[in-house]
PDB file of C-alpha atoms in Angstrom:
ATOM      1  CA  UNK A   1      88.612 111.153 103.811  1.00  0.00           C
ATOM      2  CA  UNK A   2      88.964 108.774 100.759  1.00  0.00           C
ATOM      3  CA  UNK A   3      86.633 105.688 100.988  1.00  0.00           C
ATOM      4  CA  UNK A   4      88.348 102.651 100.667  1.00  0.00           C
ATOM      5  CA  UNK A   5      86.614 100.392  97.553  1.00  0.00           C
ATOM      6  CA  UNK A   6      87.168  97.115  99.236  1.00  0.00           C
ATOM      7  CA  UNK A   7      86.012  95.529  95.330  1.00  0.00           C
ATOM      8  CA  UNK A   8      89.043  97.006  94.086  1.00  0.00           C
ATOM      9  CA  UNK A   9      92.587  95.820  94.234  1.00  0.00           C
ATOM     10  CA  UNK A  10      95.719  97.743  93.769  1.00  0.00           C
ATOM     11  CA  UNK A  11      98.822  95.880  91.489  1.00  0.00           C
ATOM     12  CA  UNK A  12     101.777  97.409  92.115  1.00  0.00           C
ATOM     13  CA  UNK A  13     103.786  96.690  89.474  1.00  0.00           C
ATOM     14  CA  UNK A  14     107.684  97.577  90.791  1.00  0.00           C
ATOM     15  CA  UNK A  15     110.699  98.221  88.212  1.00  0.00           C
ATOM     16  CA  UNK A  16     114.493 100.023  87.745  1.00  0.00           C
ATOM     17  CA  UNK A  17     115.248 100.211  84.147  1.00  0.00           C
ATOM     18  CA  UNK A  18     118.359 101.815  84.836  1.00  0.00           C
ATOM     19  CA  UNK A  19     120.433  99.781  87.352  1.00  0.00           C
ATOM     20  CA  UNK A  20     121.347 101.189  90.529  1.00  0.00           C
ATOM     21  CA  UNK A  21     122.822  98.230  92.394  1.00  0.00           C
ATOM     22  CA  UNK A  22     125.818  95.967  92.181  1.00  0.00           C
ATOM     23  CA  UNK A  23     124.336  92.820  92.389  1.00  0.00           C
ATOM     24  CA  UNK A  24     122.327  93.075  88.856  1.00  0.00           C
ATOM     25  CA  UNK A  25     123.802  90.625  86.549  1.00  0.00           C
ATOM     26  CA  UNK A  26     120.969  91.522  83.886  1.00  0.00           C
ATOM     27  CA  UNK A  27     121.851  95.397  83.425  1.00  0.00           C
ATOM     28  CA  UNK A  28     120.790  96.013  79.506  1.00  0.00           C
ATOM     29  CA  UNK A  29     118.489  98.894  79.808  1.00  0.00           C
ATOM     30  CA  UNK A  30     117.029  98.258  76.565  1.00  0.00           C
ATOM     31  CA  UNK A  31     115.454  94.879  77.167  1.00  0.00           C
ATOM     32  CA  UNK A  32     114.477  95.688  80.752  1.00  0.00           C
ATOM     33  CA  UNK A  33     112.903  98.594  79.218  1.00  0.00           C
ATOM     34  CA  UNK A  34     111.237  96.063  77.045  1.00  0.00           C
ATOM     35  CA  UNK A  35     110.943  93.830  79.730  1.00  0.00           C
ATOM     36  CA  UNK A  36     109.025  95.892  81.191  1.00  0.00           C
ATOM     37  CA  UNK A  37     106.576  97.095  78.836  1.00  0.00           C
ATOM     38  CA  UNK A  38     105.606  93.698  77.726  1.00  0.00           C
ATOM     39  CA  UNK A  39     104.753  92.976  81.495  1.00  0.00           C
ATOM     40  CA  UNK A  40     102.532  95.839  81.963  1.00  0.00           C
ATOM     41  CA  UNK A  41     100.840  95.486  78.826  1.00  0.00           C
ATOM     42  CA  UNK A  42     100.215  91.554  80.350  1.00  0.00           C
ATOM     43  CA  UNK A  43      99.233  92.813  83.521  1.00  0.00           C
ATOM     44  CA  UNK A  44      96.644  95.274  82.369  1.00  0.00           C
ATOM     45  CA  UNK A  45      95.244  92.547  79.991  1.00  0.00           C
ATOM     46  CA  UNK A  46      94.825  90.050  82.657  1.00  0.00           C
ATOM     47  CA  UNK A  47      93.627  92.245  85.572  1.00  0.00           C
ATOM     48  CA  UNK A  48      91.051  95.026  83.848  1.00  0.00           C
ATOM     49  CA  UNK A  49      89.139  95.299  87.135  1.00  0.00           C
ATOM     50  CA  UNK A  50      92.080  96.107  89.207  1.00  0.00           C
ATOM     51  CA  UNK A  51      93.766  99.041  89.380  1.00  0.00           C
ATOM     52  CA  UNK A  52      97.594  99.261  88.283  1.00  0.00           C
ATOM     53  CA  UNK A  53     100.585 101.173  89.325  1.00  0.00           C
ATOM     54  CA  UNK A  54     103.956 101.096  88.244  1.00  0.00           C
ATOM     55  CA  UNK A  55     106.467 102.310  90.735  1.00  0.00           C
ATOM     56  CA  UNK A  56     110.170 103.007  89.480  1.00  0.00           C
ATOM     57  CA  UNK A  57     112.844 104.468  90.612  1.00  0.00           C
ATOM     58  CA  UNK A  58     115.521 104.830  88.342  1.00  0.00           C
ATOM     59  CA  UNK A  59     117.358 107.872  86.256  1.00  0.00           C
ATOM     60  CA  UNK A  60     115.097 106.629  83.128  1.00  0.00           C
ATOM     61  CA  UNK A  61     113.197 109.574  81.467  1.00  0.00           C
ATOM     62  CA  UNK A  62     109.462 108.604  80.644  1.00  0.00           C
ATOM     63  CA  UNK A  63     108.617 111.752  79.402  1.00  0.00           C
ATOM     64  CA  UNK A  64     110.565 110.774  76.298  1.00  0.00           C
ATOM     65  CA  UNK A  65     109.458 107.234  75.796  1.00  0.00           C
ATOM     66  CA  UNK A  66     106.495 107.373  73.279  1.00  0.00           C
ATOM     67  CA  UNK A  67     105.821 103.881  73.809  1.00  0.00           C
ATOM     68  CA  UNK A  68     105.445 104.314  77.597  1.00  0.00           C
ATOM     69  CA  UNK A  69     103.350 107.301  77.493  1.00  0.00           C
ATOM     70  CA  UNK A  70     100.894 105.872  75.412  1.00  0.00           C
ATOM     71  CA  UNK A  71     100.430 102.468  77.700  1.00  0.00           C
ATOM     72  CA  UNK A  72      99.788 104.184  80.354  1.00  0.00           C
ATOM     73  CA  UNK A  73      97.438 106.206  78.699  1.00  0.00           C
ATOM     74  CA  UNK A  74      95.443 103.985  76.877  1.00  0.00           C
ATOM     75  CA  UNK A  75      95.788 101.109  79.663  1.00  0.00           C
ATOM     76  CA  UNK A  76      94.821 103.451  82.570  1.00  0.00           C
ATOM     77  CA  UNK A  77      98.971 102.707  84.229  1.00  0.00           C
ATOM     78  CA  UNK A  78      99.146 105.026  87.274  1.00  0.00           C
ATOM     79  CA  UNK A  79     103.326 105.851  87.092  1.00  0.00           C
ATOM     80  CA  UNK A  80     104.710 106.447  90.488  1.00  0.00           C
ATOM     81  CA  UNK A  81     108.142 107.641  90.035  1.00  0.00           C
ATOM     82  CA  UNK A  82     110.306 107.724  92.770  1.00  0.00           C
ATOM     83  CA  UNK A  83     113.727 109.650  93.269  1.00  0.00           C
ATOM     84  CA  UNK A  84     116.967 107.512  92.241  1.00  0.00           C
ATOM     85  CA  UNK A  85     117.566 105.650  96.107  1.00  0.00           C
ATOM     86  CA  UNK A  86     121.175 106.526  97.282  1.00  0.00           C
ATOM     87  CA  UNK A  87     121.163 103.321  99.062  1.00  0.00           C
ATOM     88  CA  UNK A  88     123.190 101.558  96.539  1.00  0.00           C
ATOM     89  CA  UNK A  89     125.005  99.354  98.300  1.00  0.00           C
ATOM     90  CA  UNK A  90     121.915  97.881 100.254  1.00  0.00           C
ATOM     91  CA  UNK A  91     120.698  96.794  97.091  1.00  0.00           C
ATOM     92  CA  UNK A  92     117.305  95.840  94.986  1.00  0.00           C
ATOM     93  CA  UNK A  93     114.780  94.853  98.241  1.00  0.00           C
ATOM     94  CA  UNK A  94     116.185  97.508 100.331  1.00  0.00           C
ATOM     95  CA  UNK A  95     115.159  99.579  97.097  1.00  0.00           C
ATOM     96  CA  UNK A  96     111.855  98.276  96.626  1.00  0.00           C
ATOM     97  CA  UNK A  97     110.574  98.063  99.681  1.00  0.00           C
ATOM     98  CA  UNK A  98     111.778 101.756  99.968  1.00  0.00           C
ATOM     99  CA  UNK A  99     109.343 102.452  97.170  1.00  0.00           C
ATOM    100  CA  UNK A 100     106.507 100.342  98.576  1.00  0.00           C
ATOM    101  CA  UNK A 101     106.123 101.655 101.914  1.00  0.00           C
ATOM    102  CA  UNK A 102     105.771 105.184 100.337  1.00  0.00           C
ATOM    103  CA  UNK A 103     103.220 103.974  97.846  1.00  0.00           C
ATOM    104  CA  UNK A 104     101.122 101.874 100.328  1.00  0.00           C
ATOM    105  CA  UNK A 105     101.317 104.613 102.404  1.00  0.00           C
ATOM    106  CA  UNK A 106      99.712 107.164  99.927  1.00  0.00           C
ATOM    107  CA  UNK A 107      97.013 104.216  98.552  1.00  0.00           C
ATOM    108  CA  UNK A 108      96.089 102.467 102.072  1.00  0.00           C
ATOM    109  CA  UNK A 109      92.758 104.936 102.532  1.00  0.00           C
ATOM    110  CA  UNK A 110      91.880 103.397  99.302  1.00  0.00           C
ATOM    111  CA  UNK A 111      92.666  99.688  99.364  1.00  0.00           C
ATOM    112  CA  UNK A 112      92.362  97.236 101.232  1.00  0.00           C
ATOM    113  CA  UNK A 113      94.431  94.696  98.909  1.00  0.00           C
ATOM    114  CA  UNK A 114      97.286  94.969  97.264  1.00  0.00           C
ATOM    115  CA  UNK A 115      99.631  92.197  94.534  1.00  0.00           C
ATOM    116  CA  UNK A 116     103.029  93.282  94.404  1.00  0.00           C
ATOM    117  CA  UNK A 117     104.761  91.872  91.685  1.00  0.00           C
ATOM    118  CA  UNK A 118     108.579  92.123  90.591  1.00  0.00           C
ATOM    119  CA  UNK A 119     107.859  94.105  87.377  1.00  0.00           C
ATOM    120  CA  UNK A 120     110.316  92.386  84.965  1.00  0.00           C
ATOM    121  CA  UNK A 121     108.286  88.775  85.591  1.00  0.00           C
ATOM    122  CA  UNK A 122     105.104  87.612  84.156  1.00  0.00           C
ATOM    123  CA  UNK A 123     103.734  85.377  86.925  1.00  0.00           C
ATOM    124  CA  UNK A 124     101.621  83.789  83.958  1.00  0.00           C
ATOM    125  CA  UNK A 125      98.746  82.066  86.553  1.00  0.00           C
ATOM    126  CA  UNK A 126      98.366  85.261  88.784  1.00  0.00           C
ATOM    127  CA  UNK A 127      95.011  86.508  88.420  1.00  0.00           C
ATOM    128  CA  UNK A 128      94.063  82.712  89.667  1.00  0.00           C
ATOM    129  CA  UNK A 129      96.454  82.099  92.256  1.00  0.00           C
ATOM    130  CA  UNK A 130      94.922  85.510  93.444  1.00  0.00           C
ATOM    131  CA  UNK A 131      91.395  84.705  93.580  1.00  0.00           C
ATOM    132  CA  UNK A 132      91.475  83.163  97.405  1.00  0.00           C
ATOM    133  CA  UNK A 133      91.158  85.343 100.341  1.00  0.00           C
ATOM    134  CA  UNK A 134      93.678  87.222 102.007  1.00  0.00           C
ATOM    135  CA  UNK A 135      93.444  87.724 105.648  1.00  0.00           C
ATOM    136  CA  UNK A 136      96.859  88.906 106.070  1.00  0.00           C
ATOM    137  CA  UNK A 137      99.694  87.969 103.956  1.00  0.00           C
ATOM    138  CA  UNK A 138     100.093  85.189 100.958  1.00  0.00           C
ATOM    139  CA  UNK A 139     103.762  84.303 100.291  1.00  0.00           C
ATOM    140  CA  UNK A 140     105.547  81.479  99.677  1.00  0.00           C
ATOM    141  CA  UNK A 141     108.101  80.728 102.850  1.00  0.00           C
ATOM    142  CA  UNK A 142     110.687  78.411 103.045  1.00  0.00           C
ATOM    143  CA  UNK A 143     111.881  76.494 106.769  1.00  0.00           C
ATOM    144  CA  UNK A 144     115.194  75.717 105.503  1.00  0.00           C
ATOM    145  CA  UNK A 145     116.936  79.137 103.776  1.00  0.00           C
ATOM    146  CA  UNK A 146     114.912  81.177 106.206  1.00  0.00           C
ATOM    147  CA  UNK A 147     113.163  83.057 103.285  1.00  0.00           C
ATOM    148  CA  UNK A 148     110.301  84.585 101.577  1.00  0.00           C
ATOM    149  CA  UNK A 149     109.634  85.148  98.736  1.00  0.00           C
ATOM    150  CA  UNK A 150     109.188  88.532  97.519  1.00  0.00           C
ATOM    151  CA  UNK A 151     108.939  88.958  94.093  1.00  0.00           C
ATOM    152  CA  UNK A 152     105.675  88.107  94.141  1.00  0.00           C
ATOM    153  CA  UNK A 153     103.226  88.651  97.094  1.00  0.00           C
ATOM    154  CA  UNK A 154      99.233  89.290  97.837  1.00  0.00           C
ATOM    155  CA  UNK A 155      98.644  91.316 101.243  1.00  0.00           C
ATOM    156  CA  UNK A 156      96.457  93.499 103.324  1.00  0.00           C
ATOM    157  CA  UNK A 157      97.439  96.606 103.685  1.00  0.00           C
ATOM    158  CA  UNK A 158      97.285  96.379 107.218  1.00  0.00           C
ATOM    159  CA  UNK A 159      98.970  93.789 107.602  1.00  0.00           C
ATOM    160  CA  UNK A 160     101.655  95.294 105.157  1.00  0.00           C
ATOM    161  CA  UNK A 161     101.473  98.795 107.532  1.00  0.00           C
ATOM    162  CA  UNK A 162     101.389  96.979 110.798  1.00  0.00           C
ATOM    163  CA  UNK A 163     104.273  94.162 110.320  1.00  0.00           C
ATOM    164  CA  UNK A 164     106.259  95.013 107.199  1.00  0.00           C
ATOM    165  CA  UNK A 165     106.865  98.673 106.747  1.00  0.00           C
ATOM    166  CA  UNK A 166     110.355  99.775 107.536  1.00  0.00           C
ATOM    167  CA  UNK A 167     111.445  95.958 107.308  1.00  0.00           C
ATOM    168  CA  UNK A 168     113.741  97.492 104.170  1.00  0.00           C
ATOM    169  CA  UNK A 169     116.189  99.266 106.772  1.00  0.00           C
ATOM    170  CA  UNK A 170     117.015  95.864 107.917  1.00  0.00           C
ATOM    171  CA  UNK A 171     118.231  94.679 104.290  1.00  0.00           C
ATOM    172  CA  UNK A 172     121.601  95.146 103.438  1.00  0.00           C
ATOM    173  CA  UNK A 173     122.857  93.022  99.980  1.00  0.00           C
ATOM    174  CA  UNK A 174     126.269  93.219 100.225  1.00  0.00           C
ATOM    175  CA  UNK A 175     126.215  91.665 103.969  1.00  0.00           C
ATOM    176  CA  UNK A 176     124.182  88.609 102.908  1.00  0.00           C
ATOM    177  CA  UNK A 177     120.910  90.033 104.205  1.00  0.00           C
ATOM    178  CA  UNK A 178     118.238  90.016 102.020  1.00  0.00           C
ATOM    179  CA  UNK A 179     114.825  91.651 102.117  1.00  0.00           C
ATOM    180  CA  UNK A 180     113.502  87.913 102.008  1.00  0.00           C
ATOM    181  CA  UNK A 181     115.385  87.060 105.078  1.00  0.00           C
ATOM    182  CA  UNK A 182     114.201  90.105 106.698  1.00  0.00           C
ATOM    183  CA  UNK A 183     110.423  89.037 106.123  1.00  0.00           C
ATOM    184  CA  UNK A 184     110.721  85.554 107.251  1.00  0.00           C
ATOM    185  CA  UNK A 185     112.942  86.473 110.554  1.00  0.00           C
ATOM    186  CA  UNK A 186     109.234  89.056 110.972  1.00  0.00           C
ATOM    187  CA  UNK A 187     107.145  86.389 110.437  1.00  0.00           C
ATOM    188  CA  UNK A 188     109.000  83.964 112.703  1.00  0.00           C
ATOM    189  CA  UNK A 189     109.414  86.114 115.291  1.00  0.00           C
ATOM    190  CA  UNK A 190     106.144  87.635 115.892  1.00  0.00           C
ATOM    191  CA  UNK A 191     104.472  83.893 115.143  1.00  0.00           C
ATOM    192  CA  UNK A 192     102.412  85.645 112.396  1.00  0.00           C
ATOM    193  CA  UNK A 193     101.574  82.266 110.816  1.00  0.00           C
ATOM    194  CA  UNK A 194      98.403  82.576 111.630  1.00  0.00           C
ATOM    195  CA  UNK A 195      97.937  85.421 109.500  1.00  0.00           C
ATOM    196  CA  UNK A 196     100.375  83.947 106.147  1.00  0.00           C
ATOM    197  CA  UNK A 197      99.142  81.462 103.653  1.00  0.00           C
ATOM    198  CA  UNK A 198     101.208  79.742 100.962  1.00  0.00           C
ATOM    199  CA  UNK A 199      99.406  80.468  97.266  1.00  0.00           C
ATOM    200  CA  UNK A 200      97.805  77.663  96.841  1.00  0.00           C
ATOM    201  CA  UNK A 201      99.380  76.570  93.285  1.00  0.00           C
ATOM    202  CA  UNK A 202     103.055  77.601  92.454  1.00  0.00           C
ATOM    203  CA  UNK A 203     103.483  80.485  90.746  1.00  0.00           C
ATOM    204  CA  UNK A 204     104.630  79.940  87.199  1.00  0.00           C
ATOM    205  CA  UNK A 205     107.091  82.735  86.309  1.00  0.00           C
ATOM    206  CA  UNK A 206     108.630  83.667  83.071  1.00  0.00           C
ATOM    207  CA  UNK A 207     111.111  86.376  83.043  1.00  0.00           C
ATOM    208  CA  UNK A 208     114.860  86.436  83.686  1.00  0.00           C
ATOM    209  CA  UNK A 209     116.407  86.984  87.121  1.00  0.00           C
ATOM    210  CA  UNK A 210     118.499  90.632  87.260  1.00  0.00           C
ATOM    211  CA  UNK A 211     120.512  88.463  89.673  1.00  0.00           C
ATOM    212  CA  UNK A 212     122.023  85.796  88.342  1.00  0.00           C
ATOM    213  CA  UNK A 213     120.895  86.152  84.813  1.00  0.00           C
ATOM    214  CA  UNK A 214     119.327  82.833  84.347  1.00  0.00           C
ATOM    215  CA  UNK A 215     115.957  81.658  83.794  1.00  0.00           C
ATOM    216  CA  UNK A 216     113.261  81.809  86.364  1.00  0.00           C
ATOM    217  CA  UNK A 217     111.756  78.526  84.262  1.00  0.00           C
ATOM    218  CA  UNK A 218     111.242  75.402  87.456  1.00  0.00           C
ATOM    219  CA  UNK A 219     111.233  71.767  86.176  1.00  0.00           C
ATOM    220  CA  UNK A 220     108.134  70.827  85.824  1.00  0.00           C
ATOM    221  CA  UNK A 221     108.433  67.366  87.461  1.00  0.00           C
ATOM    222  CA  UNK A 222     109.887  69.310  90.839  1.00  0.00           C
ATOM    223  CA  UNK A 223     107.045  71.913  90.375  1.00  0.00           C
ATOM    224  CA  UNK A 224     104.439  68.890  90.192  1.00  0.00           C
ATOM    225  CA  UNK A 225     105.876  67.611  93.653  1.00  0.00           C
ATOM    226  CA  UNK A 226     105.332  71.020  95.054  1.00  0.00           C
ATOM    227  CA  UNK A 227     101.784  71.353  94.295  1.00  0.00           C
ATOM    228  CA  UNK A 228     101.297  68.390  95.960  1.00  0.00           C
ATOM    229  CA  UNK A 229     103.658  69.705  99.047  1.00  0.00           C
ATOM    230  CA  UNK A 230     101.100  72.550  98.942  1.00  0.00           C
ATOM    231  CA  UNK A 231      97.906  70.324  99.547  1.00  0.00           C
ATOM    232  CA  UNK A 232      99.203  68.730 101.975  1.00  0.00           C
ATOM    233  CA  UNK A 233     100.574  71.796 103.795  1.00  0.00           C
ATOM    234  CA  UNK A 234      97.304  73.439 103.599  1.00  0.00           C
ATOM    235  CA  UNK A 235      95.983  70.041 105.124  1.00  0.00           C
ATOM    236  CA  UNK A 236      98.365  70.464 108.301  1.00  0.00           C
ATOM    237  CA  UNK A 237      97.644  73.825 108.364  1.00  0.00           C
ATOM    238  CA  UNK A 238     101.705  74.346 107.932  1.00  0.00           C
ATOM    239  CA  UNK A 239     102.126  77.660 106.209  1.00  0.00           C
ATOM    240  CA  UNK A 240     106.015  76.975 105.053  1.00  0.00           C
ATOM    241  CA  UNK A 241     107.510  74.517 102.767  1.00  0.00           C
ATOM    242  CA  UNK A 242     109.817  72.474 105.014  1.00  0.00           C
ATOM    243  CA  UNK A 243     111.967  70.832 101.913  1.00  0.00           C
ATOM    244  CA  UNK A 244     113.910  72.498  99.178  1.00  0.00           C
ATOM    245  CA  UNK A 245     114.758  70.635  96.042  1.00  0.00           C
TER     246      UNK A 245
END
């Protein structure tokens, strides 16, 4: 059996160059090809103790991308490619989370954490926002659009085994159910609070959103009042934000 390095993290890193849902307003596969490039080259900068894995599951070809073979190469990328999901109309977190719970499953004898991230962002303060302990899940939840957030998470990976896997086959984009309702409505109903932190700071994202299109840029006077919301949550011991503005 595999010994789990409990010193080591695992980033997995999650991307579809080539679109394969109908709710992606940002669908030009060459800049989320270099979308995604410029991320991983971030992400290996910024965690070099870690280890990183990019899972994708798309029709795009790496074996005739130059550029790609060579990051992962010289930047020690693990690709995990994953067969094109026929789940189209379920959309992007039915998709993902399709692709993480076969990935966790074939890492969790060797972590014990893992840092999902949406692989088009840069969440430019992660390797700090990172740094506190984990004892189940750290997400940011919100009370009032009975959501969490997903495109950026830290968790256990038992945690992840024991309360999130198969939470995808609940998601279903084109009825209004999204995979972040599907993790809050988990949380809730099992009371896993307890176990769920807020990060401590926001996270400050730069990227697009395949959504909507539009910048994932916060104002900064709204994102000031949040890190305050956040002290004072963590005072309470409250582990959601309880206004939206």
């Amino acid at each position: 059996m595999e010994q789990v390095n409990s010193k080591v993290r695992a980033l997995l890193i999650t991307g579809t160059i080539v679109p394969n849902s109908n709710f992606v307003t940002h669908s030009n596969i060459n800049e989320r090809r270099k979308e995604y490039l410029n991320s991983l080259q971030f992400y290996s900068t910024e965690f070099p103790e870690d280890d990183l894995y990019f899972l994708e599951n798309s029709s795009f070809d790496f074996s005739l991308d130059e550029e790609f073979k060579i990051l992962f190469q010289e930047k020690k990328i693990t690709l995990l490619k994953f067969p094109l999901s026929d789940k189209f109309s379920q959309g992007k977190g039915y998709q993902e989370f399709e692709m993480l719970d076969a990935c966790i499953d074939s890492l969790i004898g060797k972590y014990d954490l893992f840092i999902k991230i949406t692989g088009r962002y840069k969440v430019l303060n992660l390797k700090q926002i990172t740094q506190k302990n984990c004892i189940g899940l750290i997400a940011d939840s919100q009370k009032k659009h009975k959501v969490t957030q997903t495109n950026v998470f830290y968790v256990r990976g038992e945690f992840y085994q024991k309360f999130l896997k198969k939470l995808y086959l609940d998601a279903n984009d084109s009825s209004g159910i999204f995979i972040e309702h599907v993790v809050y409505t988990k949380l809730v109903s099992l009371n896993l609070w307890h176990k769920v932190n807020l990060f401590y700071k926001n996270p400050i994202i730069y990227g697009f959103s395949g959504s909507y299109g539009g910048t994932l840029n916060r104002n900064k006077y709204k994102m000031m009042l949040r890190n305050l919301e956040r002290r004072i949550l963590r005072f309470l011991n409250v582990k959601q934000f309880l206004i939206e503005y």
